XYZ file of C-alpha atoms in Angstrom:
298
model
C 0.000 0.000 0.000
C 2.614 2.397 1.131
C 4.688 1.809 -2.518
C 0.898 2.284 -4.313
C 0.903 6.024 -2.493
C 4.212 6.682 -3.194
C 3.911 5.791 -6.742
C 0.309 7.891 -6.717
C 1.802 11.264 -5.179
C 5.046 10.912 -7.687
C 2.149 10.761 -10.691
C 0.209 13.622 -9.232
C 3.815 15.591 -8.524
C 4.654 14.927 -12.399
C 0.977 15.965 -13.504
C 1.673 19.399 -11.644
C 4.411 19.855 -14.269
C 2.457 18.943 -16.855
C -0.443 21.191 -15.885
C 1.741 24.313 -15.278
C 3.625 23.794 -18.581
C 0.494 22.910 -20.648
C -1.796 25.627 -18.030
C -0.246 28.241 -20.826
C -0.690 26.802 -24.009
C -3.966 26.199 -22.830
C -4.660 29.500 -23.698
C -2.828 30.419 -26.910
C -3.270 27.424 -28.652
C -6.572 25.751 -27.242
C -8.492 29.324 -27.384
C -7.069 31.069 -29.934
C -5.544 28.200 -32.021
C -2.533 29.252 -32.716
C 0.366 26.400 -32.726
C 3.227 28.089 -30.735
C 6.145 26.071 -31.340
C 7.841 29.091 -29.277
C 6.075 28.337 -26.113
C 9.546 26.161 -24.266
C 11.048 28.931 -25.265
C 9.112 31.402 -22.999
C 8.880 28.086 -20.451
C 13.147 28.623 -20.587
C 12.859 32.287 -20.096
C 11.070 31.934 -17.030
C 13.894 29.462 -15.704
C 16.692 31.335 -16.506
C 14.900 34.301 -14.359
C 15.759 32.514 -11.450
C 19.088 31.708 -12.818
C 20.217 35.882 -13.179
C 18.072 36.722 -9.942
C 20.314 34.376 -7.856
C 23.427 36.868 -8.076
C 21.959 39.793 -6.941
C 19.391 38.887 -4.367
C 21.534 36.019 -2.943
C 19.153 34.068 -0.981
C 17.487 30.626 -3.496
C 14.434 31.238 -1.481
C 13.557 35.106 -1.861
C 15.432 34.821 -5.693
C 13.236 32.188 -6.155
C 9.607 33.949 -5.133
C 11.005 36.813 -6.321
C 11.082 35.255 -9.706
C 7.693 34.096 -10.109
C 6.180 37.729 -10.633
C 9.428 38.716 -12.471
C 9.333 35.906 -15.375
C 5.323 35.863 -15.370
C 5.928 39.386 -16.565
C 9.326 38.496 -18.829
C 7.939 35.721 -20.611
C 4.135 37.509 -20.736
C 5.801 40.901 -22.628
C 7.763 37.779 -24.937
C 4.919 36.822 -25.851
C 2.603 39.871 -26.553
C 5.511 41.263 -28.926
C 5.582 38.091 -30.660
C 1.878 38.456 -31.100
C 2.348 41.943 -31.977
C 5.212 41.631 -34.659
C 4.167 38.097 -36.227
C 1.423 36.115 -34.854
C -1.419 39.180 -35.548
C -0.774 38.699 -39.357
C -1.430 35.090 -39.475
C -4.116 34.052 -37.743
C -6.603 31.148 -39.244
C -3.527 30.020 -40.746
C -1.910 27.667 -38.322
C 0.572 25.867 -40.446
C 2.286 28.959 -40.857
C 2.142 29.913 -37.299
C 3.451 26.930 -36.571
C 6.424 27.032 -38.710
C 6.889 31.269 -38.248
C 6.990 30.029 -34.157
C 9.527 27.140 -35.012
C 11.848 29.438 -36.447
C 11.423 32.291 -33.457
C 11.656 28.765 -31.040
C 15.339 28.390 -32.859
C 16.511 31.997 -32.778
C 15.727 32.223 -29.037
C 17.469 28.609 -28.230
C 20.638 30.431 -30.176
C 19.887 33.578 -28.081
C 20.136 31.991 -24.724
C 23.481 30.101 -25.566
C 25.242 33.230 -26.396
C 23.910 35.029 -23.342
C 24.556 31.878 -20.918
C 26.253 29.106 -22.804
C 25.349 26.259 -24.433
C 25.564 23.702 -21.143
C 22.728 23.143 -18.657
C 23.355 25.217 -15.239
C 22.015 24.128 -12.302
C 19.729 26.952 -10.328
C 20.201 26.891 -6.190
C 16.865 25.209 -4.065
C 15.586 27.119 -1.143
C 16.642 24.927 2.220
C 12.734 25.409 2.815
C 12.202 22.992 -0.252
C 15.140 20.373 0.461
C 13.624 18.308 3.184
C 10.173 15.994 2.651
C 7.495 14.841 5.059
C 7.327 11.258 6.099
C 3.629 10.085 6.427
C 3.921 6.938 7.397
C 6.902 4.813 9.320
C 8.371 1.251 8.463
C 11.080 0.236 5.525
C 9.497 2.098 2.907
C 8.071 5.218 4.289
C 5.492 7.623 2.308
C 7.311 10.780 1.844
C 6.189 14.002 0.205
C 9.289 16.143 -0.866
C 8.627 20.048 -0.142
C 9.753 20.682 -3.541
C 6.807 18.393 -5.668
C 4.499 19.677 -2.737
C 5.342 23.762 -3.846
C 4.924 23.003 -7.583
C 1.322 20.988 -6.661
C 0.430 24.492 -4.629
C 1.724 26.621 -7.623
C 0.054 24.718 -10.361
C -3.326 24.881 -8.046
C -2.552 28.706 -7.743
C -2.425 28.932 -11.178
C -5.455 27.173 -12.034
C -7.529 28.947 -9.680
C -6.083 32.130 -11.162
C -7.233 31.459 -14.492
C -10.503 30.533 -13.443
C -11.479 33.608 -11.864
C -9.944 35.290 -14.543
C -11.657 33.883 -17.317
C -15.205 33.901 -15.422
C -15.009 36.680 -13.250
C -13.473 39.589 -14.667
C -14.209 41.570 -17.815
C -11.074 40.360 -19.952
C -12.090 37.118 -19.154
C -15.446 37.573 -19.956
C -14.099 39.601 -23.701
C -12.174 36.126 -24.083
C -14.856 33.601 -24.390
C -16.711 35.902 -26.069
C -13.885 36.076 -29.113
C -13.450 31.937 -28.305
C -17.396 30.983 -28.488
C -17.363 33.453 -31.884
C -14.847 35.958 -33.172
C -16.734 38.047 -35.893
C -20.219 38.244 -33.440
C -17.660 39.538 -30.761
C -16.298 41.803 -33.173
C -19.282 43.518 -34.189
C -20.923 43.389 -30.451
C -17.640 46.244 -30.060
C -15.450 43.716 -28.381
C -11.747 45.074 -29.365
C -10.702 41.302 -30.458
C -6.726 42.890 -31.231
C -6.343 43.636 -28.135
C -8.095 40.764 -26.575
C -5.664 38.478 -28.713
C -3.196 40.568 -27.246
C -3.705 40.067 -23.900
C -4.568 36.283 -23.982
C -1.000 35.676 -25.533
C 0.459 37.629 -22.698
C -1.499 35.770 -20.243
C -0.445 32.160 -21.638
C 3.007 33.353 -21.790
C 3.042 34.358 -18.584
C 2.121 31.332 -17.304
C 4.982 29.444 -19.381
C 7.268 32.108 -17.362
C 6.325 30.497 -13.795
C 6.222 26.953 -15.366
C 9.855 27.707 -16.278
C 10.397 28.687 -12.156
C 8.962 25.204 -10.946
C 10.951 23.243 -13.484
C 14.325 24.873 -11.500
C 13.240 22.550 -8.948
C 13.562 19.373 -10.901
C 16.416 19.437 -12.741
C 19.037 22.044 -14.465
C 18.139 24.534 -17.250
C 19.432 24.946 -20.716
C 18.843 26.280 -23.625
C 17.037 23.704 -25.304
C 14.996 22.757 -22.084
C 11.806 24.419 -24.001
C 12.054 21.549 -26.741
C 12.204 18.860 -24.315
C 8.858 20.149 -23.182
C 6.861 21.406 -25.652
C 5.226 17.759 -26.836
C 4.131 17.216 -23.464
C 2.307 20.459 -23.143
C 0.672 19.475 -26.467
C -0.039 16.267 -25.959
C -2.107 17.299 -22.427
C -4.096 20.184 -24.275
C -4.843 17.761 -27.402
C -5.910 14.835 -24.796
C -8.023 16.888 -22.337
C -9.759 19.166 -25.647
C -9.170 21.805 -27.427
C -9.394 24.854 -25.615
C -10.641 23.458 -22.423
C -9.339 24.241 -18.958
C -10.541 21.531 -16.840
C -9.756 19.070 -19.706
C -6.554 19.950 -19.161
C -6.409 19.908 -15.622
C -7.784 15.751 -15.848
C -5.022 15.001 -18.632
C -2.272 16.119 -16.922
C -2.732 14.348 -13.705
C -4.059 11.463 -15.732
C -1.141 11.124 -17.569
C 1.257 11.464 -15.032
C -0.253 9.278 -13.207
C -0.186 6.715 -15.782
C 4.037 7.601 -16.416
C 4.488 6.949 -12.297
C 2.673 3.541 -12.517
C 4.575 2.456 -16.181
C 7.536 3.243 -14.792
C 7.368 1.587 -11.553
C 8.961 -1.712 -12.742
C 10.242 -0.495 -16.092
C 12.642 2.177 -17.740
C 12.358 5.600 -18.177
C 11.805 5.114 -21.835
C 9.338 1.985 -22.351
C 7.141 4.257 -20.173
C 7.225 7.264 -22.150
C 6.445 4.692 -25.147
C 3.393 3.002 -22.882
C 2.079 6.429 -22.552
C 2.294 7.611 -26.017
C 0.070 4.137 -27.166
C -2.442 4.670 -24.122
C -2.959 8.346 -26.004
C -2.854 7.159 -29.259
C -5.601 4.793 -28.313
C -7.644 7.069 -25.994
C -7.556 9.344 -28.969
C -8.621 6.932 -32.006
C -11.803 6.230 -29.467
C -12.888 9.854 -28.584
C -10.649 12.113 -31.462
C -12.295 14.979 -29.981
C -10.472 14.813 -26.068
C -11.844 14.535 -23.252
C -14.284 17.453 -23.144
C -15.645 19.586 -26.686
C -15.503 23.313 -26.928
C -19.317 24.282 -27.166
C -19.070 27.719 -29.833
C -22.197 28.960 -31.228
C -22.055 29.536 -35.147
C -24.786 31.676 -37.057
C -24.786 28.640 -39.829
């Protein structure tokens, strides 16, 4: 029982990563439907924010709170000029944002090795995140490191945060208006430019304080965005297209599913057992797990 929690809390601690790195694309790709292939990137910005705050502020645990606002803020004004300069002239076109955002993915990779090299650096944890708490007694204890339990609380943060936003304040509201039907929106007075605006700010903010957890699980590179991006994909394509909750289920789904296929096997026959469970899942219900409900004047 105790190795069935520890196995359960490890899938829920890797579905937190999944929800905070797919919480962003959520919005830019699942509302708006634009394929940002630059989305890591902005995911890598926010790491390396904790990275250059280190220096000056000294302490890993203020640098490290201190860099949540900070790269929400970085990667969010990333994102808006991207919108601004390239994204604005190609929307309903999403092969070509996809391949535009490839190509702003590579410069940026190329960027951050010239600024900070080309290997992986290793960020400083808090001594508030190092320990765990031990649950349960005997040879094989149920322990909860600080560090999984902080990302959990952030990703929960985060989804609570877009919740209100989207259904409680008037941006929000202007959103799902554009989502549910663009050109009615448009003529109703809703300023959908600056709506798109502020949507791509918002989901590249969030890929700012995804890039602040992931400082707690490993190093950071330069190419850490690339190593990420299918994930965040693969949880907004399996919970729906532009759903919120849908992608809240697939990402704790999923890594839950990772924890148990890898409890007994290797690293990468689990990545391959979850790739056929999706493949499958998706050949049954192509849609995802919940529909976007738009109304259409057809």
């Amino acid at each position: 029982m105790t190795v069935l929690l520890n196995q359960s809390f490890t899938g829920i601690s890797i579905g937190a990563v999944l929800l905070l790195i797919a919480l962003g694309l959520s919005l830019t790709f699942g509302q708006m439907g634009v394929i940002n292939m630059a989305h890591g990137e902005f995911i890598m910005a926010g790491a390396y924010t904790v990275y250059l705050l280190q220096g000056p502020l000294g302490s890993p645990g203020l640098s490290l709170l201190a860099a949540l606002p900070v790269a929400f803020l970085v990667a969010g004004a990333m994102g808006a000029l991207l919108e601004w300069l390239l994204i604005r002239r190609l929307y309903a076109r999403p092969l070509d944002t996809l391949l535009v955002t490839w190509g702003v993915s590579l410069l940026l990779q190329q960027l951050a090795r010239d600024l900070f090299g080309a290997p992986n650096v290793q960020t400083e944890a808090p001594g508030w995140l190092t320990g765990r708490v031990t649950l349960a007694g005997g040879d094989d204890p149920l322990t909860l490191p600080y560090s999984r339990l902080f990302i959990l609380g952030l990703a929960v943060a985060a989804v609570a945060a877009v919740t209100l936003t989207l259904r409680r304040t008037p941006l929000g509201r202007r959103i799902r208006a554009v989502v549910q039907h663009r050109e009615l929106a448009e003529a109703s007075g809703v300023p959908t430019a600056r709506v798109d605006r502020m949507t791509f700010f918002l989901g590249s903010g969030l890929a700012g304080i995804a890039g602040v957890a992931l400082t707690l699980t490993g190093p950071i590179g330069p190419a850490m965005g690339t190593n990420v991006i299918i994930d965040a994909f693969l949880v907004i394509v399996v919970g729906g297209i532009g759903q919120l909750r849908g992608a809240v289920v697939a990402a704790f789904a999923l890594g839950v599913l990772q924890s148990v296929a890898e409890y007994g096997t290797t690293v990468s026959l689990a990545r391959v057992t979850v790739l056929v469970a999706i493949v499958a899942f998706l050949q049954w219900r192509p849609q995802g797990i919940y529909t976007l409900r738009t109304r259409s004047l057809a």
